[in-house]
Short mmCIF file of C-alpha atoms in Angstrom, two decimals:
data_model
loop_
_atom_site.label_atom_id
_atom_site.label_comp_id
_atom_site.label_asym_id
_atom_site.label_seq_id
_atom_site.Cartn_x
_atom_site.Cartn_y
_atom_site.Cartn_z
CA MET Q 30 80.46 173.84 111.34
CA LYS Q 31 82.45 175.39 114.27
CA THR Q 32 80.76 176.15 117.34
CA ASP Q 33 81.02 179.09 119.60
CA THR Q 34 83.13 176.90 121.67
CA ASP Q 35 85.33 175.95 118.85
CA CYS Q 36 85.95 179.55 117.87
CA MET Q 37 86.38 180.69 121.37
CA ARG Q 38 89.21 178.05 121.58
CA GLU Q 39 90.80 179.79 118.74
CA ALA Q 40 90.41 183.41 120.27
CA LEU Q 41 92.22 181.67 123.57
CA ALA Q 42 95.20 180.51 121.40
CA LEU Q 43 95.59 184.13 119.92
CA ALA Q 44 95.30 185.26 123.45
CA ALA Q 45 98.22 183.06 124.42
CA ARG Q 46 100.14 184.77 121.31
CA ALA Q 47 99.57 188.18 123.18
CA GLU Q 48 100.77 186.84 126.27
CA ALA Q 49 103.84 185.43 124.73
CA GLN Q 50 104.71 189.36 123.46
CA GLY Q 51 104.16 190.61 127.20
CA GLU Q 52 100.77 191.82 126.05
CA VAL Q 53 97.48 191.76 128.04
CA PRO Q 54 96.16 188.15 126.73
CA VAL Q 55 92.95 188.78 124.98
CA GLY Q 56 92.52 187.02 121.60
CA ALA Q 57 89.63 187.91 118.69
CA LEU Q 58 88.53 186.58 115.53
CA VAL Q 59 85.96 187.35 113.06
CA VAL Q 60 84.00 184.71 111.29
CA ARG Q 61 81.45 184.66 108.25
CA GLY Q 62 79.72 181.67 106.81
CA GLY Q 63 82.19 179.56 108.86
CA GLN Q 64 85.28 180.67 107.86
CA VAL Q 65 87.83 182.96 110.03
CA ILE Q 66 88.31 186.18 107.73
CA GLY Q 67 90.04 188.19 110.72
CA GLU Q 68 92.11 187.60 114.00
CA GLY Q 69 94.02 189.54 116.31
CA TRP Q 70 95.33 189.69 119.73
CA ASN Q 71 96.16 192.46 122.01
CA GLN Q 72 99.17 194.39 120.80
CA PRO Q 73 99.49 198.11 121.97
CA ILE Q 74 102.75 197.87 123.55
CA THR Q 75 104.39 196.10 120.61
CA LEU Q 76 102.95 198.34 118.02
CA ARG Q 77 102.93 201.33 120.19
CA ASP Q 78 98.99 202.01 119.33
CA PRO Q 79 96.80 202.74 121.79
CA THR Q 80 94.00 201.14 119.49
CA ALA Q 81 95.83 197.77 118.64
CA HIS Q 82 93.29 196.05 120.73
CA ALA Q 83 92.65 192.33 119.80
CA GLU Q 84 89.01 193.31 118.27
CA VAL Q 85 90.43 196.10 116.44
CA LEU Q 86 92.94 194.17 114.87
CA ALA Q 87 90.74 191.32 113.60
CA LEU Q 88 88.00 193.91 112.57
CA ARG Q 89 90.61 195.46 110.46
CA ALA Q 90 92.02 192.03 109.12
CA ALA Q 91 88.19 191.16 108.48
CA ALA Q 92 87.69 194.40 106.45
CA ARG Q 93 90.58 194.14 104.38
CA ALA Q 94 89.64 190.45 103.61
CA LEU Q 95 86.05 191.65 102.60
CA ASP Q 96 87.40 194.76 101.08
CA ASP Q 97 84.44 196.67 103.01
CA TYR Q 98 84.30 198.13 106.35
CA ARG Q 99 80.63 197.11 106.77
CA LEU Q 100 81.00 193.47 108.56
CA GLY Q 101 77.68 192.71 108.27
CA GLY Q 102 76.77 188.85 108.57
CA THR Q 103 80.01 188.35 111.08
CA THR Q 104 80.24 187.16 114.36
CA LEU Q 105 83.12 188.58 116.52
CA TYR Q 106 84.63 186.21 119.32
CA VAL Q 107 86.76 187.76 122.11
CA THR Q 108 88.35 186.35 124.80
CA LEU Q 109 87.02 189.53 127.07
CA GLU Q 110 84.01 191.88 127.16
CA PRO Q 111 84.94 194.64 124.61
CA CYS Q 112 85.97 197.69 126.13
CA PRO Q 113 84.06 201.08 125.02
CA MET Q 114 86.26 201.88 122.03
CA CYS Q 115 86.12 198.21 120.85
CA ALA Q 116 82.41 198.04 121.46
CA ALA Q 117 81.82 201.16 119.38
CA ALA Q 118 83.67 199.53 116.39
CA LEU Q 119 81.82 196.64 116.45
CA VAL Q 120 78.73 199.01 116.08
CA HIS Q 121 79.95 200.89 113.43
CA ALA Q 122 81.54 197.82 111.40
CA ARG Q 123 77.94 196.45 111.61
CA VAL Q 124 78.73 193.37 113.25
CA ALA Q 125 75.86 191.03 113.57
CA ARG Q 126 77.05 188.84 116.69
CA LEU Q 127 79.49 189.37 119.57
CA VAL Q 128 80.44 186.27 121.62
CA PHE Q 129 83.02 186.67 124.02
CA GLY Q 130 84.51 184.89 126.93
CA THR Q 131 84.63 186.48 130.57
CA TRP Q 132 83.22 189.82 131.75
CA ASP Q 133 84.96 193.04 132.50
CA PRO Q 134 82.93 194.43 135.33
CA ARG Q 135 85.06 197.76 135.38
CA GLN Q 136 85.30 198.40 131.57
CA GLY Q 137 82.96 195.94 129.91
CA ALA Q 138 80.64 198.04 127.34
CA ALA Q 139 78.80 194.70 126.21
CA GLY Q 140 76.59 194.73 129.42
CA SER Q 141 78.98 194.82 132.57
CA ALA Q 142 80.17 198.56 132.90
CA PHE Q 143 78.37 200.00 130.08
CA ASN Q 144 76.17 198.63 127.02
CA LEU Q 145 77.09 200.40 123.85
CA VAL Q 146 76.56 197.51 121.49
CA THR Q 147 72.91 197.58 121.74
CA ALA Q 148 72.47 201.16 123.23
CA LYS Q 149 69.33 202.96 121.85
CA GLY Q 150 69.88 205.75 119.29
CA LEU Q 151 72.88 204.12 117.65
CA ASN Q 152 72.45 202.89 113.87
CA HIS Q 153 73.02 199.10 114.98
CA ALA Q 154 72.64 196.78 117.44
CA VAL Q 155 74.92 193.75 118.14
CA ASP Q 156 73.35 190.27 119.23
CA THR Q 157 75.39 189.62 122.25
CA PHE Q 158 76.33 186.54 124.30
CA GLY Q 159 78.75 186.36 127.01
CA GLY Q 160 80.22 183.71 129.23
CA VAL Q 161 81.58 181.12 126.40
CA LEU Q 162 84.62 179.13 128.20
CA ALA Q 163 84.60 181.86 130.85
CA ASP Q 164 86.57 180.24 133.59
CA GLU Q 165 89.38 179.44 130.92
CA CYS Q 166 89.20 183.00 129.43
CA GLY Q 167 89.13 184.67 133.03
CA ALA Q 168 92.05 182.18 134.45
CA LEU Q 169 94.23 183.15 131.65
CA LEU Q 170 94.12 186.77 132.52
CA LYS Q 171 94.02 186.32 135.84
CA GLY Q 172 97.16 184.52 135.93
CA PHE Q 173 98.78 187.07 133.70
CA PHE Q 174 98.26 189.99 136.46
CA GLU Q 175 99.34 187.53 139.23
CA ARG Q 176 102.58 186.74 137.49
CA ARG Q 177 102.92 190.60 136.66
CA ARG Q 178 102.39 191.62 140.31
CA LEU Q 179 104.76 189.05 141.68
CA ALA Q 180 107.55 190.42 138.96
CA GLU Q 181 106.90 193.96 139.65
CA ALA Q 182 107.04 192.97 143.75
CA ALA Q 183 110.29 191.09 143.17
CA ALA Q 184 111.64 194.18 140.95
CA ARG Q 185 110.72 196.58 144.16
CA THR Q 186 112.60 194.16 146.51
CA THR Q 187 115.85 193.80 144.23
CA ARG Q 188 115.82 197.78 143.86
CA ASP Q 189 115.21 198.80 147.46
CA GLY Q 190 117.43 196.12 148.89
CA ARG Q 191 114.72 194.68 150.96
#
Protein backbone atom coordinates (compact mmCIF):
# COMPACT_ATOMS: atom_id res chain seq x y z
CA MET A 1 0.00 0.00 0.00
CA LYS A 2 1.33 3.43 -0.91
CA THR A 3 1.88 5.91 1.90
CA ASP A 4 1.17 9.64 1.76
CA THR A 5 4.92 10.16 1.38
CA ASP A 6 5.10 7.72 -1.56
CA CYS A 7 2.27 9.52 -3.31
CA MET A 8 3.81 12.93 -2.66
CA ARG A 9 7.04 11.72 -4.26
CA GLU A 10 5.00 10.83 -7.35
CA ALA A 11 3.44 14.30 -7.27
CA LEU A 12 6.95 15.81 -7.07
CA ALA A 13 7.93 13.85 -10.20
CA LEU A 14 4.91 15.34 -11.97
CA ALA A 15 5.93 18.81 -10.75
CA ALA A 16 9.32 18.25 -12.39
CA ARG A 17 7.49 17.65 -15.68
CA ALA A 18 5.81 21.05 -15.30
CA GLU A 19 9.16 22.70 -14.65
CA ALA A 20 10.66 21.03 -17.72
CA GLN A 21 7.90 22.73 -19.76
CA GLY A 22 8.67 26.13 -18.21
CA GLU A 23 5.56 25.96 -16.00
CA VAL A 24 5.39 26.61 -12.26
CA PRO A 25 6.39 23.21 -10.82
CA VAL A 26 3.26 21.81 -9.24
CA GLY A 27 2.16 18.20 -9.61
CA ALA A 28 -0.96 16.36 -8.48
CA LEU A 29 -2.45 12.89 -8.50
CA VAL A 30 -5.76 11.36 -7.50
CA VAL A 31 -5.68 8.00 -5.73
CA ARG A 32 -8.52 5.61 -4.98
CA GLY A 33 -8.06 2.22 -3.39
CA GLY A 34 -4.30 2.52 -3.60
CA GLN A 35 -4.38 3.09 -7.37
CA VAL A 36 -3.55 6.31 -9.22
CA ILE A 37 -6.62 7.17 -11.29
CA GLY A 38 -5.63 10.66 -12.41
CA GLU A 39 -2.55 12.81 -12.60
CA GLY A 40 -1.65 16.29 -13.72
CA TRP A 41 0.97 18.98 -13.64
CA ASN A 42 0.68 22.71 -14.17
CA GLN A 43 0.15 23.53 -17.85
CA PRO A 44 -1.70 26.86 -18.17
CA ILE A 45 1.01 28.29 -20.46
CA THR A 46 1.44 25.14 -22.54
CA LEU A 47 -2.30 24.55 -22.98
CA ARG A 48 -3.19 28.26 -23.09
CA ASP A 49 -5.78 27.53 -20.42
CA PRO A 50 -5.97 29.49 -17.17
CA THR A 51 -7.71 26.52 -15.50
CA ALA A 52 -4.96 24.01 -16.39
CA HIS A 53 -3.62 23.76 -12.85
CA ALA A 54 -2.21 20.41 -11.75
CA GLU A 55 -5.18 19.67 -9.50
CA VAL A 56 -7.79 20.42 -12.17
CA LEU A 57 -6.00 18.26 -14.74
CA ALA A 58 -5.70 15.41 -12.22
CA LEU A 59 -9.41 15.71 -11.34
CA ARG A 60 -10.38 15.68 -15.02
CA ALA A 61 -8.32 12.54 -15.63
CA ALA A 62 -9.81 10.82 -12.57
CA ALA A 63 -13.36 11.74 -13.61
CA ARG A 64 -12.72 10.24 -17.05
CA ALA A 65 -11.26 7.08 -15.47
CA LEU A 66 -14.31 6.65 -13.22
CA ASP A 67 -16.79 7.99 -15.80
CA ASP A 68 -18.20 10.21 -13.05
CA TYR A 69 -17.49 13.75 -11.92
CA ARG A 70 -18.08 12.75 -8.32
CA LEU A 71 -14.83 11.42 -6.94
CA GLY A 72 -15.94 10.16 -3.54
CA GLY A 73 -13.46 7.97 -1.72
CA THR A 74 -10.46 9.56 -3.42
CA THR A 75 -7.41 11.39 -2.14
CA LEU A 76 -5.79 14.20 -4.09
CA TYR A 77 -2.06 14.69 -3.51
CA VAL A 78 -0.55 17.98 -4.61
CA THR A 79 2.83 19.59 -4.02
CA LEU A 80 1.41 23.07 -3.24
CA GLU A 81 -1.65 24.04 -1.21
CA PRO A 82 -4.51 24.51 -3.69
CA CYS A 83 -5.64 27.96 -4.84
CA PRO A 84 -9.32 28.97 -4.46
CA MET A 85 -10.25 27.65 -7.92
CA CYS A 86 -8.72 24.25 -7.24
CA ALA A 87 -10.09 24.04 -3.70
CA ALA A 88 -13.60 24.72 -5.00
CA ALA A 89 -13.13 22.01 -7.63
CA LEU A 90 -12.13 19.52 -4.90
CA VAL A 91 -15.28 20.31 -2.95
CA HIS A 92 -17.48 20.09 -6.06
CA ALA A 93 -15.93 16.74 -7.02
CA ARG A 94 -16.50 15.46 -3.46
CA VAL A 95 -12.88 14.42 -3.01
CA ALA A 96 -12.64 12.75 0.39
CA ARG A 97 -9.12 13.76 1.32
CA LEU A 98 -6.52 16.36 0.33
CA VAL A 99 -2.83 15.92 1.11
CA PHE A 100 -0.52 18.75 0.10
CA GLY A 101 3.17 19.48 0.39
CA THR A 102 3.94 23.10 1.09
CA TRP A 103 1.68 25.94 2.16
CA ASP A 104 0.85 28.96 0.00
CA PRO A 105 0.39 31.87 2.44
CA ARG A 106 -0.75 34.28 -0.31
CA GLN A 107 -3.23 32.17 -2.28
CA GLY A 108 -3.67 28.90 -0.39
CA ALA A 109 -7.31 27.94 0.06
CA ALA A 110 -6.88 24.95 2.38
CA GLY A 111 -6.12 26.91 5.52
CA SER A 112 -3.43 29.49 4.73
CA ALA A 113 -5.03 32.54 3.11
CA PHE A 114 -8.52 30.99 2.84
CA ASN A 115 -10.18 27.76 3.86
CA LEU A 116 -12.60 26.72 1.16
CA VAL A 117 -12.15 22.97 1.58
CA THR A 118 -13.94 22.98 4.95
CA ALA A 119 -16.04 26.15 4.64
CA LYS A 120 -19.38 26.00 6.39
CA GLY A 121 -22.33 26.26 4.06
CA LEU A 122 -20.78 24.21 1.27
CA ASN A 123 -22.22 20.80 0.41
CA HIS A 124 -19.00 18.91 1.20
CA ALA A 125 -15.89 19.22 3.35
CA VAL A 126 -12.53 17.73 2.39
CA ASP A 127 -10.39 16.12 5.09
CA THR A 128 -7.10 18.01 4.72
CA PHE A 129 -3.53 17.32 5.74
CA GLY A 130 -0.65 19.64 4.78
CA GLY A 131 3.09 19.49 5.14
CA VAL A 132 3.96 16.13 3.55
CA LEU A 133 7.48 16.55 2.14
CA ALA A 134 7.02 20.30 2.66
CA ASP A 135 10.75 21.03 2.48
CA GLU A 136 11.20 19.23 -0.84
CA CYS A 137 8.05 20.74 -2.34
CA GLY A 138 8.97 24.23 -1.17
CA ALA A 139 12.57 23.92 -2.40
CA LEU A 140 11.39 22.97 -5.89
CA LEU A 141 9.20 26.08 -6.09
CA LYS A 142 11.79 28.37 -4.51
CA GLY A 143 14.49 27.19 -6.93
CA PHE A 144 12.19 27.68 -9.90
CA PHE A 145 11.36 31.28 -9.00
CA GLU A 146 14.99 32.12 -8.13
CA ARG A 147 16.13 30.89 -11.55
CA ARG A 148 13.31 32.81 -13.21
CA ARG A 149 14.30 36.06 -11.44
CA LEU A 150 17.96 35.56 -12.40
CA ALA A 151 17.01 34.96 -16.04
CA GLU A 152 14.80 38.06 -16.07
CA ALA A 153 17.60 40.15 -14.55
CA ALA A 154 20.07 38.86 -17.14
CA ALA A 155 17.63 39.66 -19.94
CA ARG A 156 17.18 43.22 -18.61
CA THR A 157 20.94 43.66 -18.36
CA THR A 158 21.42 42.50 -21.95
CA ARG A 159 18.52 44.62 -23.22
CA ASP A 160 19.58 47.76 -21.32
CA GLY A 161 23.30 47.31 -21.97
CA ARG A 162 24.23 47.51 -18.30
